[in-house]
Coordinates of C-alpha atoms and ligand atoms in Angstrom, one line a residue:
X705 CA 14.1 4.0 16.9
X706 CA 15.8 0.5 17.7
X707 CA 16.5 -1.6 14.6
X708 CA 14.8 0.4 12.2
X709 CA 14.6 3.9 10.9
X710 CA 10.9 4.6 10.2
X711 CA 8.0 2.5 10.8
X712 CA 5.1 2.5 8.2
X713 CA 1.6 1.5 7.6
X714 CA 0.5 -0.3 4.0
X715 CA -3.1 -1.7 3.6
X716 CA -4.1 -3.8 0.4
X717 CA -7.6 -3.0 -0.4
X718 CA -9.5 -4.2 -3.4
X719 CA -12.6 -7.1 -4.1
X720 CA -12.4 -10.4 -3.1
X721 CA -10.9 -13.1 -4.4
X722 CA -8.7 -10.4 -6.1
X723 CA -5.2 -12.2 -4.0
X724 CA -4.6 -9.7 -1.4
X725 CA -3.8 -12.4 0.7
X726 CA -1.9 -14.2 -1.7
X727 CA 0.5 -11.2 -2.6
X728 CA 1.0 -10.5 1.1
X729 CA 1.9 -14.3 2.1
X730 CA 4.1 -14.2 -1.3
X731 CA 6.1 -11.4 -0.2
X732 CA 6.4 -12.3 3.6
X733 CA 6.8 -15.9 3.2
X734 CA 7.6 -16.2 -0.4
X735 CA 4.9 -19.2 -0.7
X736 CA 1.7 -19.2 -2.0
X737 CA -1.3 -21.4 -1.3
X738 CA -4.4 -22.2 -3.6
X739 CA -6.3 -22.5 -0.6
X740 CA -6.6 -19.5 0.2
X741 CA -9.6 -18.4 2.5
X742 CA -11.5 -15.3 2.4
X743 CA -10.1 -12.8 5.4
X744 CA -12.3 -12.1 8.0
X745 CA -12.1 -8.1 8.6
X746 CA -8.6 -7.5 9.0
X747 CA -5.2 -9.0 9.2
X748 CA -1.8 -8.0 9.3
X749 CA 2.0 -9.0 8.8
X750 CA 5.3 -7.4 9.7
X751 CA 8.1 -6.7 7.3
X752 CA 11.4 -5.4 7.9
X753 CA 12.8 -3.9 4.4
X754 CA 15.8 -1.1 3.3
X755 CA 15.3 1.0 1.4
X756 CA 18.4 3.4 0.0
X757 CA 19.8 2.4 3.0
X758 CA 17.2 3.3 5.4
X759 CA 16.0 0.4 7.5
X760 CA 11.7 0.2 7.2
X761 CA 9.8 -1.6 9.4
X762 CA 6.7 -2.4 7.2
X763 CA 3.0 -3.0 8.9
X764 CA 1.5 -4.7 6.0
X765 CA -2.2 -5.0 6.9
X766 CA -4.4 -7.4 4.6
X767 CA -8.2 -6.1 4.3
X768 CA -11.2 -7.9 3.9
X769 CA -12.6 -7.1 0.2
X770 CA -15.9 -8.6 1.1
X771 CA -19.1 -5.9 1.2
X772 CA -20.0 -6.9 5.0
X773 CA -16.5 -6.3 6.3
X774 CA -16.5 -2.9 4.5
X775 CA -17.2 -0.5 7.9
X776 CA -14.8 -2.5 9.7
X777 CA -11.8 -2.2 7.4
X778 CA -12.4 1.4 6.7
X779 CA -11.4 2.4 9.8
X780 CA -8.1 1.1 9.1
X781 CA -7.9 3.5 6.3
X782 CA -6.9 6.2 8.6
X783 CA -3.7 5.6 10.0
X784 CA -2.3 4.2 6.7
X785 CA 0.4 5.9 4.7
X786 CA 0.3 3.9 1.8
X787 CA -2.3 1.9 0.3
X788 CA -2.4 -1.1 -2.6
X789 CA -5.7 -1.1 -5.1
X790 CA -5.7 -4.3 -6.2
X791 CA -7.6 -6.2 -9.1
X792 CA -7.7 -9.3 -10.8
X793 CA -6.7 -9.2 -14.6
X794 CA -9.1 -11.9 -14.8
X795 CA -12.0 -10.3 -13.7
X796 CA -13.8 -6.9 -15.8
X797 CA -15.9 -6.9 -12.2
X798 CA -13.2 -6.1 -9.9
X799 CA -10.9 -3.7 -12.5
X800 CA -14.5 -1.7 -12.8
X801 CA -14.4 -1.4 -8.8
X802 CA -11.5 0.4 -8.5
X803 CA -12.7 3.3 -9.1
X804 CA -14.9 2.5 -6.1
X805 CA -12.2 2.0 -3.6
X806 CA -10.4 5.2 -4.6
X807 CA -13.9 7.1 -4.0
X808 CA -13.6 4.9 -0.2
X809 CA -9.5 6.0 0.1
X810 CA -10.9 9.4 -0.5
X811 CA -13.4 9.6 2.5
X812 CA -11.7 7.5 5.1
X813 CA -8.0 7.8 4.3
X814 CA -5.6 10.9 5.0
X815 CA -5.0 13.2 2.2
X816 CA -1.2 12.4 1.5
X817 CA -1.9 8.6 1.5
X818 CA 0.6 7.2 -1.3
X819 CA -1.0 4.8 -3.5
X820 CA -0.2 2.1 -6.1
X821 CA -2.5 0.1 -8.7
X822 CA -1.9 -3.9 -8.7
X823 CA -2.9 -6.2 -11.9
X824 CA -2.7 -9.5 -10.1
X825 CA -2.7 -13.1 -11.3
X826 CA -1.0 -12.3 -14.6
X827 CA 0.1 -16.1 -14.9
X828 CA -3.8 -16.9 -15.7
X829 CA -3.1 -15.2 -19.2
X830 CA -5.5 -17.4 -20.9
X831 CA -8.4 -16.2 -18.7
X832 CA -6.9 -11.9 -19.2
X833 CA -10.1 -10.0 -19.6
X834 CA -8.4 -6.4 -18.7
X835 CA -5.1 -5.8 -20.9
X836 CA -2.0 -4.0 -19.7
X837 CA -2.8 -1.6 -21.6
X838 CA -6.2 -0.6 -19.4
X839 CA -4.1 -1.0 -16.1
X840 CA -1.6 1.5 -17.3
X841 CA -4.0 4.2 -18.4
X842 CA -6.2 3.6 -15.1
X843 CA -2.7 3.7 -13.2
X844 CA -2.0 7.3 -15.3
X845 CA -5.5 9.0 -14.5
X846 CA -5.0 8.5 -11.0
X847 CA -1.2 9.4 -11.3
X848 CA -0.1 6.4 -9.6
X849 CA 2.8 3.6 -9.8
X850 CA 1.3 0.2 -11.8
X851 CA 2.3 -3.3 -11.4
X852 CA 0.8 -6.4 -13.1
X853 CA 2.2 -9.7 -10.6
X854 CA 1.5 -13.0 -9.6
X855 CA 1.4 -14.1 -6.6
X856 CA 0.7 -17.8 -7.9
X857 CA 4.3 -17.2 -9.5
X858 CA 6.0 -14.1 -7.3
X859 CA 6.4 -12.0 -10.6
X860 CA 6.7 -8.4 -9.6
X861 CA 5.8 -8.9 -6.1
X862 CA 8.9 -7.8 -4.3
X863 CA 9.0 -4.9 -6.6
X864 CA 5.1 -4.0 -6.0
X865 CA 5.7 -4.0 -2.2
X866 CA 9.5 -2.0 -2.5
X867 CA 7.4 0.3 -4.6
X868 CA 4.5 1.2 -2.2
X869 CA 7.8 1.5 0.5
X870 CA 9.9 4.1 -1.4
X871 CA 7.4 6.0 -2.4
X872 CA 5.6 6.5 1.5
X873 CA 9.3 6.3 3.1
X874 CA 10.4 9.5 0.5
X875 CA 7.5 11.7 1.4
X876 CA 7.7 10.8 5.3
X877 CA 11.1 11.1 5.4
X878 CA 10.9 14.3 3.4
X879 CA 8.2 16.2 6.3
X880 CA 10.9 14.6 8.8
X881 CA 13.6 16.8 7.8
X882 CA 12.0 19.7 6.9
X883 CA 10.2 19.4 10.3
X884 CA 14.1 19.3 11.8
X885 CA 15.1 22.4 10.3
X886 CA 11.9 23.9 10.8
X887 CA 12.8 23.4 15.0
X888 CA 16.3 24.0 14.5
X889 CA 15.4 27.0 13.0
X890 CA 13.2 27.7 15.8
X891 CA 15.9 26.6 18.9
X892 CA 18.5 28.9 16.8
X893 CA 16.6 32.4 17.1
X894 CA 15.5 31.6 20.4
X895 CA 18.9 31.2 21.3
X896 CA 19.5 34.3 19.4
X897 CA 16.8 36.4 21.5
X898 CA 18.3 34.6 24.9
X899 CA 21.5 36.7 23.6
X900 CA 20.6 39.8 23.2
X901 CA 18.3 39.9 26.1
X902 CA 21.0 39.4 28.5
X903 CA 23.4 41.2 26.9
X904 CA 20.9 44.2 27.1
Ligands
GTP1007 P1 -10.6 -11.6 0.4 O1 -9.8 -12.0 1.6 O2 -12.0 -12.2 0.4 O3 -10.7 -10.1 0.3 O4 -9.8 -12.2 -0.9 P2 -8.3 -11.9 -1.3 O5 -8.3 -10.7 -2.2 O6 -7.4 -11.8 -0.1 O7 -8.0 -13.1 -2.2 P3 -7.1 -14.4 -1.8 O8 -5.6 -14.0 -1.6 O9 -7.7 -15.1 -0.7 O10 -7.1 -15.2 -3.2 C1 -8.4 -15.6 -3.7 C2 -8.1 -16.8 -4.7 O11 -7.3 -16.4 -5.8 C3 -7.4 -18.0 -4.0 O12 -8.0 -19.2 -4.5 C4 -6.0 -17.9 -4.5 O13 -5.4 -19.1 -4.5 C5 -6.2 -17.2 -5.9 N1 -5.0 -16.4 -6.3 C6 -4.5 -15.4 -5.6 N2 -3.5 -14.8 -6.2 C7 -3.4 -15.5 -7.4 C8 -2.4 -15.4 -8.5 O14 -1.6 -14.6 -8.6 N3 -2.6 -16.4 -9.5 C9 -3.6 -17.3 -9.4 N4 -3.6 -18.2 -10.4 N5 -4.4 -17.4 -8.4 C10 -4.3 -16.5 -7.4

């Protein structure tokens, strides 16, 4: 592959208003606006990001959390090998609805699909309504990575996004190689059986 090593797919999914957006402008262009409108269906961004040394170009795509976009984004569910739940520490509503979108990973999305949990807006701590605490133990019964950011402030942005990247580059990169030997393998005994049939 030229300039990279492996290409992958991440889709932020979660309510509205939760800062999907926000956390994907934050990490690609390290800025944030407070005007942020709601997405229409889909959108995405390119990152380019190593990881142990492997060079990843990232697809981030940036759903719609809004109920009327919800068969359109679905079908990006699919091709995507890692996928960010987000919610809003501020809001009981969208923290309850995760649950929701991990029932929608389930149906539309492949099996393996990596997934991380994402408190955002943690610089609103006045307003908290769901503590670490809940995050964490949500994060633990689905046996996924958990990050509280902000992308008002970047806190744990990059680290949310290298997360997500790791964990789908491991496994990928893990079915790649055994997937080599597995054809290696393969070329070597046919090799082996071009041998002996000439030879007898
Ligand atoms: P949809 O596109 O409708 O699904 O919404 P979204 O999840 O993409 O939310 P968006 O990024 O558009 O942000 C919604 C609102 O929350 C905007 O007014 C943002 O400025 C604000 N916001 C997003 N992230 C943060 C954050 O980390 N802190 C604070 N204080 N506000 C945020």
């Amino acid at each position: 592959m030229q300039g990279f090593d492996l290409q992958i797919k991440i889709l932020t999914i979660g309510d509205s208003s939760v800062g999907k957006t926000c956390l994907l402008h934050r990490y690609t262009s390290h800025s944030f606006s407070t005007s942020s409108i709601p997405t229409v269906g889909i959108d995405f961004k390119i990152m380019n990001i190593t990881v142990e040394g492997k060079r990843i170009k990232m697809q981030c795509w940036d759903t719609a959390g809004q109920e009327r976009y919800r068969n359109i984004t679905a079908n990006y569910y699919r091709n995507a090998q890692g996928i960010m739940l987000v919610y809003d520490i501020t809001s009981r509503k969208s923290f309850e609805a995760i649950d929701n979108w991990v029932e929608q990973i389930q149906v539309h999305a492949g099996e393996s699909v990596n997934k991380i949990l994402i408190g955002n807006k943690i610089d609103m701590e006045d307003e908290r309504k769901i503590s670490t605490k809940e995050g964490t133990e949500l994060s633990a019964r689905y046996g996924i990575d958990f990050f509280e950011t902000s992308a008002r402030d970047g806190k744990n942005v990059d680290e949310a996004f290298y997360a997500i990247a790791k964990s789908v580059s491991d496994r990928v990169l893990a079915i790649n190689n055994k997937n080599e030997r597995k054809s290696l393998l393969l070329n070597n005994s046919d090799s082996t059986k071009g041998t002996s049939a000439s030879c007898c």
